[in-house]
XYZ file of C-alpha atoms in Angstrom:
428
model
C 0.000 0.000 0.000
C 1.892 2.678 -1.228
C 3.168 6.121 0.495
C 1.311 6.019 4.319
C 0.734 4.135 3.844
C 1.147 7.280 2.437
C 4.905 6.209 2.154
C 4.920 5.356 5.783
C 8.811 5.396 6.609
C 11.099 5.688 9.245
C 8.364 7.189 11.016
C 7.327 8.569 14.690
C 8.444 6.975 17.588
C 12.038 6.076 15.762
C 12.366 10.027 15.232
C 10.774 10.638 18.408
C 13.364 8.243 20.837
C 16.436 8.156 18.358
C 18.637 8.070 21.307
C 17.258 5.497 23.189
C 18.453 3.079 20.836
C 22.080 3.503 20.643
C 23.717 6.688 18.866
C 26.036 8.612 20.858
C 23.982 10.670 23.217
C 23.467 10.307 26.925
C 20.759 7.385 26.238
C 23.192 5.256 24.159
C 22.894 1.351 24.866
C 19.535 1.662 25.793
C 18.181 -1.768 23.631
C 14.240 -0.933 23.893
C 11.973 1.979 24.160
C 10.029 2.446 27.068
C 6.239 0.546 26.992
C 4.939 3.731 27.976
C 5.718 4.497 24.638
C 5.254 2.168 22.676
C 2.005 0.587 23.782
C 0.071 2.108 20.619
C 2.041 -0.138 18.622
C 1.107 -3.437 20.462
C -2.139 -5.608 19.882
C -3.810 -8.367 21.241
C -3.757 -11.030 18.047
C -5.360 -9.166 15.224
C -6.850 -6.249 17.569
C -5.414 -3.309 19.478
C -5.013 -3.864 23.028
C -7.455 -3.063 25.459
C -6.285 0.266 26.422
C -6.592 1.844 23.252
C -10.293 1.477 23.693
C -10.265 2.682 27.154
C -8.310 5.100 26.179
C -10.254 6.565 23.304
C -13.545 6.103 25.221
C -12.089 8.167 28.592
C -9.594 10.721 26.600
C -9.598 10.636 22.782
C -7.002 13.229 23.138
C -4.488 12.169 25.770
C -1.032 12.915 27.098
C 1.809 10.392 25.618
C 4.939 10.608 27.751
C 8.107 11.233 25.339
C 11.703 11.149 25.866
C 13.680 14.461 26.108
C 10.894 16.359 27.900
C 8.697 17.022 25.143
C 5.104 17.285 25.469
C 3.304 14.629 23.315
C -0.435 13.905 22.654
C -1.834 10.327 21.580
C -5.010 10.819 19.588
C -7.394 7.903 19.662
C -10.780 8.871 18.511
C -11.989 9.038 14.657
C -13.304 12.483 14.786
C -10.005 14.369 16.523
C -7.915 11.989 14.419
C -9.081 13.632 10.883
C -9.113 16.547 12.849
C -6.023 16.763 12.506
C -4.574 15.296 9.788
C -7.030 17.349 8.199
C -5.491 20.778 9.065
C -3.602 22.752 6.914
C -2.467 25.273 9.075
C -2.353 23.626 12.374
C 0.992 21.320 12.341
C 3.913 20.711 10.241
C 5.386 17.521 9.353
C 8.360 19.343 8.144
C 12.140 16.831 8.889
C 13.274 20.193 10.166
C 10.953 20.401 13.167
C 12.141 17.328 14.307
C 15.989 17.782 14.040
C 17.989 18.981 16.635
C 15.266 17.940 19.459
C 15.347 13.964 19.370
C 19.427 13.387 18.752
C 18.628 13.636 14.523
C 20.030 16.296 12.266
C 19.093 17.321 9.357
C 21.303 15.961 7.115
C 19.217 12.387 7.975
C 16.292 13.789 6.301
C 14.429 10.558 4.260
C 12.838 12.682 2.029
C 9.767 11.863 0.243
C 6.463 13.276 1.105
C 5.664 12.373 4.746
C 8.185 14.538 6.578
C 7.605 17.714 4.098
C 5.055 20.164 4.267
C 3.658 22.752 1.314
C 5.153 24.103 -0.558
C 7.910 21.216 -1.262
C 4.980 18.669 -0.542
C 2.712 20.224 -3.061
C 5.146 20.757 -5.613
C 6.445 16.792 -6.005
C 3.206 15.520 -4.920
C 1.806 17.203 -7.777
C 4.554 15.739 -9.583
C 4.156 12.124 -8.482
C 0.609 11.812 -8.476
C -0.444 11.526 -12.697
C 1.752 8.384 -11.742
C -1.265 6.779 -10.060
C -3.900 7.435 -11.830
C -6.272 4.642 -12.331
C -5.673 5.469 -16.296
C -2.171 5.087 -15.523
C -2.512 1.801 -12.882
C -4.511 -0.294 -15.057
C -1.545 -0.260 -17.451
C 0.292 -2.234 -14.604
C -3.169 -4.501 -13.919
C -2.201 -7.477 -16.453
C 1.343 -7.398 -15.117
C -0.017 -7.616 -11.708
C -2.457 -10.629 -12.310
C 0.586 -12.586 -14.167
C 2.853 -12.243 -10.865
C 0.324 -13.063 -8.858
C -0.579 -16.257 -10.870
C 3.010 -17.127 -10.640
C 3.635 -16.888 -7.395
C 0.858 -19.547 -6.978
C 2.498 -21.855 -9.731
C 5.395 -21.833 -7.933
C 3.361 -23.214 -5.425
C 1.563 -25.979 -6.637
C 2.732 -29.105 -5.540
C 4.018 -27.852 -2.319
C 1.894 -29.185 1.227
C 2.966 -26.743 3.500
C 4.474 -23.295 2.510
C 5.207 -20.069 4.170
C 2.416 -17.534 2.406
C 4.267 -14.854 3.615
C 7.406 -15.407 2.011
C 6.125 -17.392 -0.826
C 3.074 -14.945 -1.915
C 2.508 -12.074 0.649
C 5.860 -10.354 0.057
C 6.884 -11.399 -3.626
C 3.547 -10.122 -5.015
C 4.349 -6.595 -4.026
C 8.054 -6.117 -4.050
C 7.752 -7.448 -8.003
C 4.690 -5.078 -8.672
C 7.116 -1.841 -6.987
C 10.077 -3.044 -8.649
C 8.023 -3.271 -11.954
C 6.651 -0.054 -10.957
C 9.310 2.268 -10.364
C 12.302 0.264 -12.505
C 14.007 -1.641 -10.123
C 16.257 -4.277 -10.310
C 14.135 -7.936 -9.421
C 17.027 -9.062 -8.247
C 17.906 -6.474 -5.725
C 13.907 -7.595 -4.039
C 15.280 -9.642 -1.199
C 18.112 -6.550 0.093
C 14.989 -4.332 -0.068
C 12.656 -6.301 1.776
C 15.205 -6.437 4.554
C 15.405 -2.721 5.076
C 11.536 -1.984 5.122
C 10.992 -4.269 7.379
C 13.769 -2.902 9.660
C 12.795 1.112 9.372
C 9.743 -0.042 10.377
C 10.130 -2.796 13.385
C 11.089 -0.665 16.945
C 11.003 -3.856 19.109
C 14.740 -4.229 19.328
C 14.883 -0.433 19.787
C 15.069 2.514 17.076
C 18.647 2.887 15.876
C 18.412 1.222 12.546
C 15.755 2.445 10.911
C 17.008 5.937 9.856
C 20.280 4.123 8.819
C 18.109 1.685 6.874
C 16.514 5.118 5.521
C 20.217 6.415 4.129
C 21.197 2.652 3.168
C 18.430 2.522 0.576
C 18.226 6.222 -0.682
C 22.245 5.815 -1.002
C 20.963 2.703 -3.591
C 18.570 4.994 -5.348
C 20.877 7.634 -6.059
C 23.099 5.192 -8.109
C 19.879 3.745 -10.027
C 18.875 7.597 -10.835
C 22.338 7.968 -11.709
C 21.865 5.494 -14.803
C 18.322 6.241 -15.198
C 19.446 10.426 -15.654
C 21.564 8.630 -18.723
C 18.776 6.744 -19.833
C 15.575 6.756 -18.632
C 13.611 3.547 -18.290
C 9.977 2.391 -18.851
C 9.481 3.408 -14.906
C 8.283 5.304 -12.909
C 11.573 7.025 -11.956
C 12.221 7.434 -16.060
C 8.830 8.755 -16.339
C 9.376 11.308 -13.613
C 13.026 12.048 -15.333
C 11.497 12.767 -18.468
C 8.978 14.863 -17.469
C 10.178 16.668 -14.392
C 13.927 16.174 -14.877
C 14.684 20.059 -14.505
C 12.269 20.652 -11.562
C 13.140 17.980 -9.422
C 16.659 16.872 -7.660
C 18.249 13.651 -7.144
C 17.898 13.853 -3.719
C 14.284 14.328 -4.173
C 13.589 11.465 -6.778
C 15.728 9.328 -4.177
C 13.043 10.415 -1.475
C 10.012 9.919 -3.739
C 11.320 6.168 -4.990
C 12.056 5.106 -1.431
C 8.922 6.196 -0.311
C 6.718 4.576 -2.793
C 8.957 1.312 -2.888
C 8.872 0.773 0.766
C 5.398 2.202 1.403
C 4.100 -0.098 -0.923
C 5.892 -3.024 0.068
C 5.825 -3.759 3.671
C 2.593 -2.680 3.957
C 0.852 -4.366 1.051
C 2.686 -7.582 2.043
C 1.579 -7.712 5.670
C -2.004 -6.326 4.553
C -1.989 -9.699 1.727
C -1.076 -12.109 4.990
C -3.046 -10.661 7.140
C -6.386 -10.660 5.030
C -5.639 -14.344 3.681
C -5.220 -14.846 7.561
C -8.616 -13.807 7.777
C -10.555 -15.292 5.319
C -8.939 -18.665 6.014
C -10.457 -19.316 8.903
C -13.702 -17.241 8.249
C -15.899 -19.559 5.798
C -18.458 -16.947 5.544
C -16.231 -14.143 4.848
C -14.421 -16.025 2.582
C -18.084 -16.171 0.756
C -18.114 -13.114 0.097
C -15.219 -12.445 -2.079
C -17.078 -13.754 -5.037
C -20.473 -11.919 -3.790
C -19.071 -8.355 -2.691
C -14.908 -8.176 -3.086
C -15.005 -4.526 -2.685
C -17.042 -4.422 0.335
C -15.095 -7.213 2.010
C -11.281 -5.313 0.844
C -12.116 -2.473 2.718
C -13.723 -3.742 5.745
C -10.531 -5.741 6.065
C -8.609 -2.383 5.548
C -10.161 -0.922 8.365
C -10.147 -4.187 10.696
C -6.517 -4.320 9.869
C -5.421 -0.910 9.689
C -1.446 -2.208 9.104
C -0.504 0.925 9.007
C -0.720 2.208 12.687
C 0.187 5.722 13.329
C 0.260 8.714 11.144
C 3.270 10.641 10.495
C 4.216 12.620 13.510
C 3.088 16.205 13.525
C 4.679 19.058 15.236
C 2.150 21.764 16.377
C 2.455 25.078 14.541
C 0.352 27.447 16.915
C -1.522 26.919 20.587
C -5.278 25.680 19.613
C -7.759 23.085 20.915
C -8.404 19.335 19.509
C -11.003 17.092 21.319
C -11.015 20.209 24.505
C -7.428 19.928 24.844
C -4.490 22.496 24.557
C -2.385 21.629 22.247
C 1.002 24.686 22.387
C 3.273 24.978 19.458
C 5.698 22.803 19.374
C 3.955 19.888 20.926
C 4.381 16.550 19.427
C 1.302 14.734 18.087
C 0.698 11.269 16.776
C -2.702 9.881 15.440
C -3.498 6.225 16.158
C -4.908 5.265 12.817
C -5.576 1.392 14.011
C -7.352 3.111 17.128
C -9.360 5.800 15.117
C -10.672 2.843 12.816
C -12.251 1.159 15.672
C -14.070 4.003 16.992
C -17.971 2.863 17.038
C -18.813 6.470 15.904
C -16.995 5.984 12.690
C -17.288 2.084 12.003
C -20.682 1.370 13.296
C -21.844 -1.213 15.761
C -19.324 -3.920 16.958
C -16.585 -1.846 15.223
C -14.099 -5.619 16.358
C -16.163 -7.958 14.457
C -14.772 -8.607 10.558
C -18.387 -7.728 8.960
C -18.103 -6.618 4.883
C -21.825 -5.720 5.269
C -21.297 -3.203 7.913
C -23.397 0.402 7.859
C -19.953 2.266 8.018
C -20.781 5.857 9.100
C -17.258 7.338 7.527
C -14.965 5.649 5.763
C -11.640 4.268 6.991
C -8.349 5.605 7.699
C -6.272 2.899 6.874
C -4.796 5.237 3.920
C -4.594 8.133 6.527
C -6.228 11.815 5.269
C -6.098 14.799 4.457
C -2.673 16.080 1.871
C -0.473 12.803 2.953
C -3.411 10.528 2.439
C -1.659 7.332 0.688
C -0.774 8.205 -2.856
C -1.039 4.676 -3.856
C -4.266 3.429 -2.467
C -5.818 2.817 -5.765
C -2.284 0.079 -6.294
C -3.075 -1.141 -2.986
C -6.450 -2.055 -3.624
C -5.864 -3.206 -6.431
C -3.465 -5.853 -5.434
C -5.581 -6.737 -2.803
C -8.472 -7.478 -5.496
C -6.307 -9.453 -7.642
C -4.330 -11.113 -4.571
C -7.222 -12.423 -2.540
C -9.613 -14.108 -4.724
C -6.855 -15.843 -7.347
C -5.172 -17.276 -4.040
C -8.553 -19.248 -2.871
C -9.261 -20.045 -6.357
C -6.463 -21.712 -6.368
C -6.204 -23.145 -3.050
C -9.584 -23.212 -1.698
C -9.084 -25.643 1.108
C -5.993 -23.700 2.114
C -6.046 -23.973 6.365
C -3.398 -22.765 8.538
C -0.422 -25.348 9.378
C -0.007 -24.341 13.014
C -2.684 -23.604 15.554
C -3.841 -19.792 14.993
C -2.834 -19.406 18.305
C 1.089 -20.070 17.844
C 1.259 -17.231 15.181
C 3.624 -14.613 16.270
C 2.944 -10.950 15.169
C 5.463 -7.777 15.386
C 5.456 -7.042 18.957
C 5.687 -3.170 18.639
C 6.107 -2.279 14.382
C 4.848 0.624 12.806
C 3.498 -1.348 9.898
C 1.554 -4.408 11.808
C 2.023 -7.726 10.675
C 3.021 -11.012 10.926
C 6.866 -13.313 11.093
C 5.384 -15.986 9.202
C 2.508 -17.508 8.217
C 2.596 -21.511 7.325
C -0.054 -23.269 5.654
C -1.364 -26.414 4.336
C -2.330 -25.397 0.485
C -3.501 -29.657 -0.627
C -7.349 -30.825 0.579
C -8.225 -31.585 4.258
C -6.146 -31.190 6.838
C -5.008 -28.856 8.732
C -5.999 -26.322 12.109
C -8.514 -23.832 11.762
């Protein structure tokens, strides 16, 4: 799911505790962050933990202890939530703001869209966006249905694979690489660094160094594709914005779609097969109503956790709270898509039929709303279906209950997920 999911990257709480998790300031050695802080992250199987209910029932707008002194809020409810991601003039999400208060300078600046504000944001959003059009995506539709037909090939024949490595993950790291131009063969290096910028459970050091590891790989690929543009996105973007926009920037814009639509996409591909697996009757429904049943597991899911961070421009109000300039605010999108007010009744039961009151946030909102949520669904359309059409008595290898997730990632998900793909057996 591309950019947020926009092109969800390095991301909040590793900006917000950088040296908690080993660089050279006074917190260095420090393995984990604190569960004070990371407790947004963490869910109970498939659904956020308790306290984000509590929490968004008793203060949608809440206090969320940070390192260094700074004042942060947690918001939890759907309403404050677009709020402010909504606002235009409220908060910044500007690299800058961050720099020089959580052990980061500037010169580790990802680039990309989520950590710039207007008019930089505007200028190479503008610039990115014709790229995903549907006119544009449907182009990359066919290509799309023949990876994800031979993924399956590859396995037929097999009893027991891993559907995460085997299907979840290929499908989307060969529809980016196709997509922007890159190398198949460099899939595996980059799979390894999105998952690291985004998992904090081991602490927060390596993700902005994952960050520089893959824009340093970027900047030689634009380096050849500035001599000859390709068939890519990045040639497209070359040809027709090659004046306006620097290598730093394409670097920025590349890493954000190719991880943003990676990591994400994969875990949201395991995650929904998860699902349907061991749901007969929601499984029913792909052929009935796939649209509906996508995007109700969008929202269930939400993969995508938090927002970008925002920094808080000027003093104003959200949910009856002060919020002063300069405070630090992060938007649980997993909590915000639970909120009864905004899903309906039972907002923790999988239900494609559901009277949704608003729609989801699982592509966030407002001007760093996911650029590539058209892609996104439409691998998930293509994905879904073809894999139980092919394996329609596909059950879980394990017991659902020996399933580990990421304990505290950005971008939820799971470390593996085994199946049995031939008829009968297997734990529901």
């Amino acid at each position: 799911m591309t950019s947020l999911v926009s092109a969800v990257r390095s991301q909040v709480f590793g900006l917000l505790a950088r040296r908690f998790a080993g660089g050279n300031g006074p917190y260095a050695g420090l393995a984990m962050l604190p569960d004070k802080l990371l407790w947004p992250l963490h869910r109970d199987g498939l659904d956020p933990v308790a306290e984000m209910a509590r929490r968004r029932d008793r203060e949608p707008v809440s206090r969320l202890p940070l390192p260094l002194g700074m004042r942060g809020w947690l918001i939890t409810g759907f309403e404050p939530v677009r709020e402010v991601l909504g606002s235009l003039d409220g908060y910044s999400n500007d690299f800058g703001k961050f720099a020089g208060r959580v052990g980061i300078n500037v010169t580790q600046d990802p680039g990309g869209l989520g950590f710039a504000d207007p008019p930089v944001h505007t200028r190479l959003r503008k610039a990115l966006t014709p790229e995903f059009t549907m006119r544009r995506l449907t182009r990359l539709q066919p290509r799309i249905e023949a990876i994800v037909q031979g993924r399956l090939d590859e396995m037929v024949g097999k009893t027991d694979v891993d559907l995460w490595n085997d299907y979840a993950l290929p499908v989307p790291a060969l529809t980016i690489c196709e997509l922007l131009g890159v190398p198949y063969e460099d899939r595996e290096y980059f799979q390894k660094l999105s998952t690291a910028r985004f998992d904090l459970a081991d602490g927060a050091g390596a993700s902005l160094d994952a960050v520089g590891e893959s824009l340093t790989y970027l900047g030689g690929l634009i380096e050849r594709q500035r001599r000859e543009p390709g068939d890519g996105l990045l040639g497209s973007l070359i040809r027709t914005h090659g004046n306006d926009i620097d290598d730093r920037e394409l670097a920025g814009l590349a890493d954000g779609v190719l991880t943003g639509g990676l990591e994400t996409s994969a875990s949201m591909i395991a995650l929904g097969a998860l699902a349907l697996m061991t749901d007969d009757g929601l499984r029913a429904r792909l052929a009935d109503n796939l649209d509906d049943t996508v995007e109700e597991l969008l929202r269930y899911m939400t993969v995508v956790q938090v927002a970008f961070p925002r920094v808080a421009i000027r003093d104003h109000k959200v949910g009856g709270c002060d919020i002063r300039a300069g405070d630090i605010v992060i938007c649980s999108l997993s909590g915000a898509d639970r909120d009864p007010s905004a899903a309906g009744a039972e907002p923790d039961r999988l239900d494609p039929a559901r009277p949704m009151k608003r729609s989801h946030l699982a592509f966030g909102y407002g001007i760093h709303r996911c650029i590539g949520a058209e892609l996104a669904r439409m691998e998930l359309r293509i994905a879904y279906p073809r894999l139980f059409e092919r394996f329609p008595d596909m059950r879980l290898a394990v017991p659902a209950r020996e399933l580990t997730y990421r304990r505290a990632s950005i971008v939820f998900g799971l470390d593996a997920l085994p199946v049995t793909i031939n008829e009968g057996a297997g734990p529901r």
